[in-house]
Coordinates of C-alpha atoms and ligand atoms in Angstrom, one line a residue:
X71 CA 78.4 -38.6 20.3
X72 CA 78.9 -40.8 17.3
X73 CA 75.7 -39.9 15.7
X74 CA 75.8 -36.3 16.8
X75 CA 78.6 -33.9 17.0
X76 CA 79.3 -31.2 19.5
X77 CA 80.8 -28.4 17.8
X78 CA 81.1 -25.4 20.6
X79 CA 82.1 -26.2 23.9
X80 CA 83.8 -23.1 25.6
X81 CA 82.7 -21.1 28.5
X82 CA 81.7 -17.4 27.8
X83 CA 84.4 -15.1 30.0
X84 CA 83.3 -14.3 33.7
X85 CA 84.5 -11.3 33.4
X86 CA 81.9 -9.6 30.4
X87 CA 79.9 -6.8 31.6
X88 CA 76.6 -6.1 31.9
X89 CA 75.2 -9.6 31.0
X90 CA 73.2 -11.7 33.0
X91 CA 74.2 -14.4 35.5
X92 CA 72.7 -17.2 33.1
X93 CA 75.3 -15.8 30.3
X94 CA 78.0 -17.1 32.7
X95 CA 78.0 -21.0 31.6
X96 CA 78.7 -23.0 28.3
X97 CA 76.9 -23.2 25.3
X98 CA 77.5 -26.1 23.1
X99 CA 75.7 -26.6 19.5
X100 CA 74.5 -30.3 19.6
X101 CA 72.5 -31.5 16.6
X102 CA 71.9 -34.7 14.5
X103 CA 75.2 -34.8 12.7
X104 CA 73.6 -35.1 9.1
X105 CA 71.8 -31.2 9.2
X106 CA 76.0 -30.1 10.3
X107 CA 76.5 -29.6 6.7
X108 CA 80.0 -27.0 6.2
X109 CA 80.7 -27.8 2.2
X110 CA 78.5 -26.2 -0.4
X111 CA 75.8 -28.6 -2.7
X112 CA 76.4 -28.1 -6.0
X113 CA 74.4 -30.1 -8.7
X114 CA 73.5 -32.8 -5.9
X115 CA 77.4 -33.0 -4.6
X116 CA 78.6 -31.7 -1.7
X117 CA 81.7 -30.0 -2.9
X118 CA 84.7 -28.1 -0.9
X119 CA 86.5 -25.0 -1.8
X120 CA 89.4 -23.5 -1.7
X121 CA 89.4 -22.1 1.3
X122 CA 87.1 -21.6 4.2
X123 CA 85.2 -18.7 6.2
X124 CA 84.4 -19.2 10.1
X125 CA 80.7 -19.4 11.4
X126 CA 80.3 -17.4 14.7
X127 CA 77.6 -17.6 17.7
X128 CA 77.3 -13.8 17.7
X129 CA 76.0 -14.6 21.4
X130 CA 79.8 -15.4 22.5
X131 CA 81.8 -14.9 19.0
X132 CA 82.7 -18.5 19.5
X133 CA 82.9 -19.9 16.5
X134 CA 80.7 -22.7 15.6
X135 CA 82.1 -24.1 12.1
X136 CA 84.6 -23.4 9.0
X137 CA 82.2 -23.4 5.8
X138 CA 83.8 -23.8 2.0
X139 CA 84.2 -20.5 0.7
X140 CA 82.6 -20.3 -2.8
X141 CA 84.1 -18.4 -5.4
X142 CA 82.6 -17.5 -8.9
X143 CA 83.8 -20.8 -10.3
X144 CA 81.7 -22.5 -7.6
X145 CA 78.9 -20.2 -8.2
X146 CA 79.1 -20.9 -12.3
X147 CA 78.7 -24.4 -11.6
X148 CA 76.3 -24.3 -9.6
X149 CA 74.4 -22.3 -12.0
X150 CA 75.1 -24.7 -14.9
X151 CA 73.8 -27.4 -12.6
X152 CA 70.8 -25.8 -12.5
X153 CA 70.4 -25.2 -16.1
X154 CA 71.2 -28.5 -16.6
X155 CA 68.4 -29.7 -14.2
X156 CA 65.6 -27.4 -15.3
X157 CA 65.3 -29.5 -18.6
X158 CA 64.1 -32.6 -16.8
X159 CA 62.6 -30.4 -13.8
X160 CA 59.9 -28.7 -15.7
X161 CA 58.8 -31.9 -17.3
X162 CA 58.3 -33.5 -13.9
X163 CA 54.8 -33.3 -13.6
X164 CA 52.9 -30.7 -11.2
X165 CA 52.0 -33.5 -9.0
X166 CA 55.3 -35.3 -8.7
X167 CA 57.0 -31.9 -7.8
X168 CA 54.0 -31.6 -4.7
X169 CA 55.1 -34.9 -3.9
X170 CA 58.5 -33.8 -3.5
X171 CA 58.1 -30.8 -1.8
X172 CA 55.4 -32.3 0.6
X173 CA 58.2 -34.5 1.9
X174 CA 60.7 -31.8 2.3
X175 CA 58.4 -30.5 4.5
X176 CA 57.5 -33.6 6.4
X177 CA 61.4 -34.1 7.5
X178 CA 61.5 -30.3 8.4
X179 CA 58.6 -31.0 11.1
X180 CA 60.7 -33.8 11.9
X181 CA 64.1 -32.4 12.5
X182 CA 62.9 -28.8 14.1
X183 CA 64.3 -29.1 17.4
X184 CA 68.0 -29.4 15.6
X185 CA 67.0 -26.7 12.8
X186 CA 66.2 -24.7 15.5
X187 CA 69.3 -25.1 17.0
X188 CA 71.5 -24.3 13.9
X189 CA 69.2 -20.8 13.4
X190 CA 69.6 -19.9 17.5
X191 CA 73.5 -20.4 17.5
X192 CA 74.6 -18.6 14.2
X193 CA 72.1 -16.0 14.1
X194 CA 71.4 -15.3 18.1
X195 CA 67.5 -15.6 18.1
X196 CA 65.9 -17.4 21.2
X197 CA 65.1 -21.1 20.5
X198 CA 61.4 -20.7 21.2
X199 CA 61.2 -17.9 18.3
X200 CA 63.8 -19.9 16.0
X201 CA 61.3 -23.4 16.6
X202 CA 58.4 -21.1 15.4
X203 CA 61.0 -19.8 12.5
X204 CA 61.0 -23.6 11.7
X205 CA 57.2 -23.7 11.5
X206 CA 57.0 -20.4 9.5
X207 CA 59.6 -21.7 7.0
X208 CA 58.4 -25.6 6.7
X209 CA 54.8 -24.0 6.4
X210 CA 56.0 -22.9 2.7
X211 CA 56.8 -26.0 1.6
X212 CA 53.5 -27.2 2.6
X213 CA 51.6 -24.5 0.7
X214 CA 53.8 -24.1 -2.3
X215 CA 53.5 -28.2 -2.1
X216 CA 50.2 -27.6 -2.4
X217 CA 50.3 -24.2 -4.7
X218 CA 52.3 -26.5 -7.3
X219 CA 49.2 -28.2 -8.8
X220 CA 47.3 -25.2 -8.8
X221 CA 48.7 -23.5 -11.8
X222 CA 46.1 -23.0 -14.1
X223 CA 46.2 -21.1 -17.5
X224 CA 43.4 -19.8 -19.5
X225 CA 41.3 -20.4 -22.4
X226 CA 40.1 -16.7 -24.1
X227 CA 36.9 -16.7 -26.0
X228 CA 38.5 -16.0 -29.1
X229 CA 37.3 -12.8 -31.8
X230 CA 38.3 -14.7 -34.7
X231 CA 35.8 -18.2 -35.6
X232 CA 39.2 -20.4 -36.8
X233 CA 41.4 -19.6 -33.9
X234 CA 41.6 -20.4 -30.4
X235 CA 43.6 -18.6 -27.5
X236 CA 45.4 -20.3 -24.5
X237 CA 47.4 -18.7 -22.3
X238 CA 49.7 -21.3 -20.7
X239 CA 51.6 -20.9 -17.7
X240 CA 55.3 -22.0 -17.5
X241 CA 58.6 -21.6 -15.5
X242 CA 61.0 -19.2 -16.2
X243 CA 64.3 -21.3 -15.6
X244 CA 66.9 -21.0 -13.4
X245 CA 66.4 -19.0 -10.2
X246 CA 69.3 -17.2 -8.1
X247 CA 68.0 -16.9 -4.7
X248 CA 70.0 -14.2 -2.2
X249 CA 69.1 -14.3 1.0
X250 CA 69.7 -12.7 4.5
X251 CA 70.7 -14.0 8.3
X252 CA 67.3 -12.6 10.2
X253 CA 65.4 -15.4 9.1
X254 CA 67.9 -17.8 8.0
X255 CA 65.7 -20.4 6.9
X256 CA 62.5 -19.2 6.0
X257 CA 63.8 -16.8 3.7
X258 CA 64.7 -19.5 1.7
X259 CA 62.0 -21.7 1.5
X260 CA 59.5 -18.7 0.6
X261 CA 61.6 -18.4 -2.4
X262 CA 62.6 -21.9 -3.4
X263 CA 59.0 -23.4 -1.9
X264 CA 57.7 -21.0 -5.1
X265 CA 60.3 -21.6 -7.5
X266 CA 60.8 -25.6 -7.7
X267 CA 56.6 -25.9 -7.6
X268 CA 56.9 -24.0 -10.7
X269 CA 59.4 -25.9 -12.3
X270 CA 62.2 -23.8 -12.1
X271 CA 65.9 -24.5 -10.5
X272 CA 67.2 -22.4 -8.2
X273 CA 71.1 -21.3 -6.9
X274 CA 70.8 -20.1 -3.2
X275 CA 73.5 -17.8 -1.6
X276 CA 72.8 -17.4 2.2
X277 CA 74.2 -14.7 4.0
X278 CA 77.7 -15.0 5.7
X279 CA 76.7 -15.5 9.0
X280 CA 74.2 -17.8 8.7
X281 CA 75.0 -20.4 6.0
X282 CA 74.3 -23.7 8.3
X283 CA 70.5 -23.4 8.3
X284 CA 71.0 -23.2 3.8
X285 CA 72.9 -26.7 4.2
X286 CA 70.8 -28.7 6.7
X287 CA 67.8 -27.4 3.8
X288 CA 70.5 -29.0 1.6
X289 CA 70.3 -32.0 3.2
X290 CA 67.2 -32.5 3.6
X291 CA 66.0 -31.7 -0.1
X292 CA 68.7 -34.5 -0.9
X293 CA 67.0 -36.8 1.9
X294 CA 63.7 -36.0 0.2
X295 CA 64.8 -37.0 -3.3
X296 CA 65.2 -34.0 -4.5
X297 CA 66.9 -34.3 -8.0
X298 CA 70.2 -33.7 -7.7
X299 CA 71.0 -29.9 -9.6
X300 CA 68.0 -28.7 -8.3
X301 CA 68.3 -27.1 -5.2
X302 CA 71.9 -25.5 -5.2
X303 CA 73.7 -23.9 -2.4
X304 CA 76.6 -21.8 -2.3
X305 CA 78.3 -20.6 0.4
X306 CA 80.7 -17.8 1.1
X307 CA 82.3 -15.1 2.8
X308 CA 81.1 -11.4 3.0
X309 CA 84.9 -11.0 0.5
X310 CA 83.5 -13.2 -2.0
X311 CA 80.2 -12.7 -2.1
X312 CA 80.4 -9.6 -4.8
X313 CA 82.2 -11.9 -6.9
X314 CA 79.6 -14.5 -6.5
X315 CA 77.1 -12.2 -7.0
X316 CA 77.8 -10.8 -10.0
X317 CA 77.7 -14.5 -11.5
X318 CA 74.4 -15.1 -10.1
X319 CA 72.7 -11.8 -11.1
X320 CA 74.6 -11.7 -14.9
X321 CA 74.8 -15.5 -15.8
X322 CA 72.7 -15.1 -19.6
X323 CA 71.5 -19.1 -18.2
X324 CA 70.2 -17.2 -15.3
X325 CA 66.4 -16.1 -15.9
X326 CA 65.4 -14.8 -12.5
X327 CA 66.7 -12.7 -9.3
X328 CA 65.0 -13.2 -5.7
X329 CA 66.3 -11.7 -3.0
X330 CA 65.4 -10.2 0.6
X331 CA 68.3 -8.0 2.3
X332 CA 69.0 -4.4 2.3
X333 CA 67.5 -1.5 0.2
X334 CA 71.7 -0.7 -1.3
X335 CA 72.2 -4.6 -1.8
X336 CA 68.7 -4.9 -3.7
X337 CA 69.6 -1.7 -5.9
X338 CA 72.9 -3.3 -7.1
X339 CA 71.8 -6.6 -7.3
X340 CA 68.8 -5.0 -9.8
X341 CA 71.7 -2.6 -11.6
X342 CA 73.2 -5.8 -12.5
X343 CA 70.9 -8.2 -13.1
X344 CA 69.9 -5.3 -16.3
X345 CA 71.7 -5.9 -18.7
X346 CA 70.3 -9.5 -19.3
X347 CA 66.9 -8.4 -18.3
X348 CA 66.3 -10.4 -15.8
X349 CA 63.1 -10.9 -13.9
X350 CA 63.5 -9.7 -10.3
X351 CA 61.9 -10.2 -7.0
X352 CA 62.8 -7.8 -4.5
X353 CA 62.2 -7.8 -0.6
X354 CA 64.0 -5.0 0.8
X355 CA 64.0 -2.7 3.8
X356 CA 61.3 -1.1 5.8
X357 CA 60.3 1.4 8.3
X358 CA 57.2 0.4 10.0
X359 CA 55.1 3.0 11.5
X360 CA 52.9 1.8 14.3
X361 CA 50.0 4.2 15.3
X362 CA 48.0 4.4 18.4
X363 CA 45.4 6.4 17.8
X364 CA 43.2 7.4 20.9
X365 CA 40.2 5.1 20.2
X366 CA 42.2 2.4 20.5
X367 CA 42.4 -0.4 23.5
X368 CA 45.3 0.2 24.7
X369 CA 46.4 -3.2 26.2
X370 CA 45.6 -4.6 23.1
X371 CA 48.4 -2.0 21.4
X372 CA 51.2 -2.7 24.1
X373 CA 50.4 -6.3 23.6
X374 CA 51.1 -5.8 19.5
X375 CA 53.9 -3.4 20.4
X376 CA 55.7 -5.8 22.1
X377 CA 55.3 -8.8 19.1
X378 CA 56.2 -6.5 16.7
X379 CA 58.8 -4.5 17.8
X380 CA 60.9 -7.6 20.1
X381 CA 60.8 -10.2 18.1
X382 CA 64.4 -11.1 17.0
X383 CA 65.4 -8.1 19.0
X384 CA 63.8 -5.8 16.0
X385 CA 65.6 -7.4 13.8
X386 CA 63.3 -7.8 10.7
X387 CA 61.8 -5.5 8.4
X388 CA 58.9 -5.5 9.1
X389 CA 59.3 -4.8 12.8
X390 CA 57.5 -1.5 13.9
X391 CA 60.3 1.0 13.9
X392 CA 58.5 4.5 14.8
X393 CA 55.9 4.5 17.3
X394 CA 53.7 7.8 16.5
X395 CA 50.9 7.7 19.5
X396 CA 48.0 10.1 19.9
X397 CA 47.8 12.8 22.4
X398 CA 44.9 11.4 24.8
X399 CA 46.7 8.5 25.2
X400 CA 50.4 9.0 25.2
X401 CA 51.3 9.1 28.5
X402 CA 49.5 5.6 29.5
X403 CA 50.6 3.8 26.1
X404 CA 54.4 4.6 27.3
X405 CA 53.5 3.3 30.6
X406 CA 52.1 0.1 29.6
X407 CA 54.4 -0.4 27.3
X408 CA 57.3 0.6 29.9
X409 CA 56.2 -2.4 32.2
X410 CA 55.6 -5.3 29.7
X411 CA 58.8 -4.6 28.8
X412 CA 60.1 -4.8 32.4
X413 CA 58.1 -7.8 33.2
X414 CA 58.5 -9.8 29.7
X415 CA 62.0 -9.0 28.4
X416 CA 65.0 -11.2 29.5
X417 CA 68.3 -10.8 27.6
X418 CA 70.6 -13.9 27.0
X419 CA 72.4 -16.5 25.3
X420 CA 69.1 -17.8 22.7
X421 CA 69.4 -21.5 24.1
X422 CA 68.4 -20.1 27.5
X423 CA 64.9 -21.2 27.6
X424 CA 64.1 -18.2 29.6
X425 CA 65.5 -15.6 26.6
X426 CA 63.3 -13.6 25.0
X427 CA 66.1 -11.1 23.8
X428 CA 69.3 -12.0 22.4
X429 CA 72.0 -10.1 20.8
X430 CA 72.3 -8.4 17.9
X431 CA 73.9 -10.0 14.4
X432 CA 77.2 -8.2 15.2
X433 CA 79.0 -5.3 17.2
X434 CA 78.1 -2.9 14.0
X435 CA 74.6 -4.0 14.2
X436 CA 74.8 -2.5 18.4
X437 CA 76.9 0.6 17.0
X438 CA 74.3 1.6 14.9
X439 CA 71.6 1.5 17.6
X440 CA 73.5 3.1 20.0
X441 CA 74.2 6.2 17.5
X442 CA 70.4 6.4 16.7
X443 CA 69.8 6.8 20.8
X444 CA 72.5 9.2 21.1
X445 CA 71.3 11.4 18.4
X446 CA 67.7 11.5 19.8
X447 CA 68.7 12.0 23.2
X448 CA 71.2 14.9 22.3
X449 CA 67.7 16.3 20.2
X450 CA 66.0 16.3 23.7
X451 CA 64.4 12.5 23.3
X452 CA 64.5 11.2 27.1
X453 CA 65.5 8.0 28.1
X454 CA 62.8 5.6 30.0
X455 CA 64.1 2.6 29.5
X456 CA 67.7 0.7 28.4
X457 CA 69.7 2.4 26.4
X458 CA 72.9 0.8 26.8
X459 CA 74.8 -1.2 24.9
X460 CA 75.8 -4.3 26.4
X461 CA 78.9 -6.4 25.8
X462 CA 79.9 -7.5 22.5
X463 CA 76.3 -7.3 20.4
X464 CA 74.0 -7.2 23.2
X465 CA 72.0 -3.8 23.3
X466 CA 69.3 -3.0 26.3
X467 CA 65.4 -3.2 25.2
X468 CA 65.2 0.7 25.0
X469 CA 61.9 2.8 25.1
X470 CA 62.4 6.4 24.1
X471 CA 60.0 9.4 24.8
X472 CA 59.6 13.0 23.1
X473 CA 60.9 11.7 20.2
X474 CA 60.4 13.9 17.0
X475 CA 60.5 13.6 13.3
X476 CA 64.1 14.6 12.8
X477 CA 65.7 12.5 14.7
X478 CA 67.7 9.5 13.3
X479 CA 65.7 7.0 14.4
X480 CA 62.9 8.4 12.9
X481 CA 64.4 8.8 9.2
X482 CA 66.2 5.5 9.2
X483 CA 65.4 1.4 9.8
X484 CA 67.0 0.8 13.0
X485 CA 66.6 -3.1 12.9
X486 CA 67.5 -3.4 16.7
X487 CA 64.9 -3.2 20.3
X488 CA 64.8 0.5 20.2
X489 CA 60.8 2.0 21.1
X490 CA 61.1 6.0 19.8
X491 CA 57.5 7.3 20.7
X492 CA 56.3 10.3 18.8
X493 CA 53.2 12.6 19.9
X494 CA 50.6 13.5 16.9
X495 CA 47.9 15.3 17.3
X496 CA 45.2 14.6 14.4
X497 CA 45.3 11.4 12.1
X498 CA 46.2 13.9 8.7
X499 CA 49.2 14.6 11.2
X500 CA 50.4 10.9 12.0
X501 CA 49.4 9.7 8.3
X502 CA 51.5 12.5 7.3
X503 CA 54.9 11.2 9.0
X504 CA 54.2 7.5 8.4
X505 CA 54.0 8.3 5.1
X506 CA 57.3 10.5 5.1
X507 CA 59.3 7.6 3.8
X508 CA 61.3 6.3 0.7
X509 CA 60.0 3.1 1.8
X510 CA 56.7 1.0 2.7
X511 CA 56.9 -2.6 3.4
X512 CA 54.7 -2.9 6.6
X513 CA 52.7 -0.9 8.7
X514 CA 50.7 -1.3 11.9
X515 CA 47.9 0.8 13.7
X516 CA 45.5 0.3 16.9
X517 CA 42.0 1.7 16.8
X518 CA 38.4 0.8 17.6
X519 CA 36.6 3.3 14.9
X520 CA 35.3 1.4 11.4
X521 CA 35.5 4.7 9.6
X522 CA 39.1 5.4 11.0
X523 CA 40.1 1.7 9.8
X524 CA 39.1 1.7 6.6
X525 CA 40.7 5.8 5.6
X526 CA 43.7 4.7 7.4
X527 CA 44.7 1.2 6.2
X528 CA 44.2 2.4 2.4
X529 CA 45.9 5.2 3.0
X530 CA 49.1 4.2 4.5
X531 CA 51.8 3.7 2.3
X532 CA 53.0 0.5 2.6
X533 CA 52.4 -3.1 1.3
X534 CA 51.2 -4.6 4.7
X535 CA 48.7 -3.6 7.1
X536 CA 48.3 -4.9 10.3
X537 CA 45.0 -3.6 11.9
X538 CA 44.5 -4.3 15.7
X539 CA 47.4 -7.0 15.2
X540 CA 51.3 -6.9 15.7
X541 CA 52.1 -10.0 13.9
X542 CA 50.9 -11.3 10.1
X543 CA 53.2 -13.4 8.7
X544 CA 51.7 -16.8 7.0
X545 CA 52.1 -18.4 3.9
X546 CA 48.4 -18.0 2.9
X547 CA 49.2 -14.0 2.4
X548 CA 51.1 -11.9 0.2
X549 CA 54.3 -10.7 1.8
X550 CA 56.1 -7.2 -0.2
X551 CA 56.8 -3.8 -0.4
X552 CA 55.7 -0.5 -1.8
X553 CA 58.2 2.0 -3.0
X554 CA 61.8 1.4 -2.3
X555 CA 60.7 -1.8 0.1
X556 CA 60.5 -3.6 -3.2
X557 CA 59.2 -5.5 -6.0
X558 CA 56.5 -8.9 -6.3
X559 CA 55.1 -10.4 -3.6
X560 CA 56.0 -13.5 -1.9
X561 CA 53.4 -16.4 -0.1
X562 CA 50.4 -16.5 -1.0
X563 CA 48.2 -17.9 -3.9
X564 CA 50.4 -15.0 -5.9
X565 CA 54.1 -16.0 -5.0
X566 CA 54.4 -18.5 -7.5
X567 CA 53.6 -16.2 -10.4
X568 CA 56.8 -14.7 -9.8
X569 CA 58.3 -17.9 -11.2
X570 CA 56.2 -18.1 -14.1
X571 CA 55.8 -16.7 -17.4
X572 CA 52.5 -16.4 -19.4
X573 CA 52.6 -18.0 -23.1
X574 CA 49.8 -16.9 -24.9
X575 CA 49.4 -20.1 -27.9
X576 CA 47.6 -19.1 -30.9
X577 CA 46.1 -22.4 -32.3
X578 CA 44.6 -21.4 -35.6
X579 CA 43.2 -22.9 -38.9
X580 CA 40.8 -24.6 -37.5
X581 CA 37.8 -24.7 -39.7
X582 CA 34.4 -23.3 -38.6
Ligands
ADP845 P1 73.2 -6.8 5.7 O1 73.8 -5.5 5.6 O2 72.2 -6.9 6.8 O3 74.1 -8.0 5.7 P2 72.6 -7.2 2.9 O4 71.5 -6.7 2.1 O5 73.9 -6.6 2.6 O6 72.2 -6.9 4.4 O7 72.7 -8.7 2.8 C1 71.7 -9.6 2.4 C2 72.3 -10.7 1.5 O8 72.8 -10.0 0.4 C3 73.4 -11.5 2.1 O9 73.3 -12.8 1.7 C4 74.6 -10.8 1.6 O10 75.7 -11.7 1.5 C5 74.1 -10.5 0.2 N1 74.9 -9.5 -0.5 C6 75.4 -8.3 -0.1 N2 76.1 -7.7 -1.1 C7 76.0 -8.5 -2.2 C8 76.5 -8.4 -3.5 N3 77.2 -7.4 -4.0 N4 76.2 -9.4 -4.4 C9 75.4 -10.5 -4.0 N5 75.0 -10.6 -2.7 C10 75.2 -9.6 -1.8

């Protein structure tokens, strides 16, 4: 134990309902004691607050750990720490910053197992998914790594004989990066993997409950050598974070808002950051249809039903969230899909390694779910599978027939494992309610005819199309939002343009 700590040692009660035998033991977070990090890293220290907020396994509401509370005077320094260290930053050259960033990466491979750990007990996700969370976030360290020495300006023919136009690319400055618990890690690094290959500096609030996998990043950017003021992490509680938001999104040193949450957070995160004219990168909610139209092979469509919609117990936004299936083939789509979820769904405890579901973020999280199946079922939706909420955040895998466009769960995200299944008739039809949204981050759709691929996937309104295929995400590819889902794109060879600013240089007097 001297080298690593044991935080959570405490049996779950015998007594909780509806859970699993396997839920009936103890569950202890045990990781390298280094990547337990519970004070925030401000301008390369690791500094305490004034007070602290608990950590909880939203599994068992044990809590795991007390984490320093930052307040705006934390969050001010933190920013002037990063001001401070853009001046040097953005003179280290593009291949130094790789360097940097390569071996970020490298000690993310080799810490994954604990990462994972930290990611499974504060945010609930099975280990197996939060290992390939690791790989999915370290993966943009290795391409921004790579991205960083690939920013290339241009050189314009010029109209005018004596002059000469370059466009040069350059980082805006200081970064503040905002982040949610779904992914707690890779949220970050597909943000800070763009910003620090550009040469900016960035200030990262993580959400409440899941501020230990921002702090083992923390440490590891420190192991790596990355300059101290750099990489900044603040810490704090759902009561302070509008305070420490408003610094982050009205600082006048602050050139740049990223952030990934909720539709309401993003809009008053942008209403702020307005009156200094911020640039901002938005990733906010979505409300993935997923068609089935009757060409399609339908094992192939359960198969991407189940990837997209279980995964972190439909907890991410772009999770399929309506489920509009054509006529021909309705009835064996919710039959198919019925059984894989019988055979391949397990609810537990995320470090069970036989867990495919865990719970939900928190007891609100289960509420809202539950209200969404109440309101369909009291509209005449019927009930094939689950439907119950389960102690504490736990909610049953729940597939839901005769659903219809009114309902809730059709008009809202649900961001739990709730299937509704709606009947359409004709592809103007199901285009029609997929479209019905303020939103359009991604969308999904099965079928085997070319001509029906190409109308649909450029007409669906959304920023991501997944064609025969229930999961996309990777580093290589854009990932944003249409409409109210958002603004920029993240990954991709485009991510780190959101970091940069185009100076066009007018080099003149020079004689013909
Ligand atoms: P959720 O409702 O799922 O927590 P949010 O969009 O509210 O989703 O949260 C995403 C992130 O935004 C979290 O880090 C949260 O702390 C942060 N957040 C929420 N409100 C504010 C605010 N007023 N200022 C800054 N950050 C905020």
């Amino acid at each position: 134990m001297s080298l690593r700590t044991s935080l959570l040692l405490r049996q779950v009660s015998a007594r909780l309902p509806g859970l699993p035998a396997a839920m009936q033991r103890l569950y202890s977070l045990d990781v390298a004691a280094p990547l337990l990090r519970t004070q925030g890293y401000l301008g390369g220290r690791w500094v305490s607050a004034g007070s602290e907020f608990p950590v909880l396994d939203p599994a068992t509401g044990q809590e795991l750990a007390r984490v320093a509370d930052c307040g705006p005077a934390e969050a001010k320094r933190a920013v002037d720490a990063a001001y401070e260290a853009f001046q040097s930053w953005k003179q280290v050259t593009a291949k130094e910053r790789s360097v940097l960033l390569r071996k970020w990466f490298d000690l993310m491979t080799l810490h994954k197992d604990d990462l994972a750990k930290l990611i499974t007990f504060e945010c609930g996700k099975p280990l197996r998914e939060s290992l390939g969370e690791i790989s999915y976030s370290a993966s943009f360290m290795e391409w921004f790594s790579e991205e960083a020495r690939r920013v290339y300006g241009d050189i314009v023919p010029s109209p005018a004989r004596d002059r000469k136009i370059l466009l040069l690319k350059q980082p805006v400055g200081v970064a503040s990066i905002i982040t949610p618990w779904n992914f707690p890690s890779a949220m970050i690094t597909r943000k800070v993997g763009a910003a620090l290959a550009a040469g900016c500096t960035v200030v990262v609030k993580p959400a409440e409950d899941t501020p230990l996998s921002a702090l083992a990043l923390a440490e590891l950017a420190e192991q790596a050598g990355i300059p101290a003021g750099v990489f900044n992490v603040v810490p704090c509680s759902r009561e302070k974070t509008p305070a420490v938001g408003k610094v982050l999104c009205t600082d006048p040193l602050v050139a740049k808002i990223s952030f990934t949450g909720s539709t309401a957070t993003g809009k008053i995160l942008l209403k702020m950051a307005a009156d200094t004219v911020k640039k901002a990168s938005m990733e906010l909610g979505g409300h993935a249809p997923f068609i089935v139209f009757d060409s399609a092979d339908i094992d192939e469509a359960v198969k991407g039903a189940m990837a997209s919609k279980f995964r972190n117990s439909g907890q991410t936004c772009v999770c399929s969230n309506r489920f509009l299936v054509q006529s021909g083939v309705y009835e064996r789509f919710l039959d198919r899909l019925g059984r894989a979820m019988d055979e391949e769904l397990r609810i537990g405890h995320g470090s069970e390694p036989e867990t495919t579901q865990g719970p939900l973020i928190n007891a609100r999280a289960a509420e809202k779910v539950s209200q969404q199946i109440s309101d369909a079922v009291s509209r005449g939706a019927k009930v094939l599978r689950g439907g119950n909420r389960l102690h504490g955040s736990f909610m049953e895998p729940t597939l839901l027939s005769d659903v219809t466009a009114e309902m809730l769960c059709t008009r809202e995200e649900t961001f739990g494992p709730l299937v509704p299944v709606l009947r359409f008739n004709t592809e103007d039809e199901a285009l029609a309610v997929a479209n019905a949204s303020n939103v359009g981050l991604a969308g999904y759709f099965y079928s085997q005819d070319l001509a029906q691929i190409w109308r649909v996937a450029e007409a669906l309104e959304v920023g991501i199309v997944g064609v025969n295929e229930g999961l996309l995400s990777t580093p290589e590819a854009t990932f944003g939002g249409v409409k109210q889902s958002g603004l920029g794109r993240e990954g991709s060879k485009y991510g780190i343009e959101e970091y940069l600013d185009v100076k066009y240089m007018c080099l003149g007097g020079l004689r013909p």
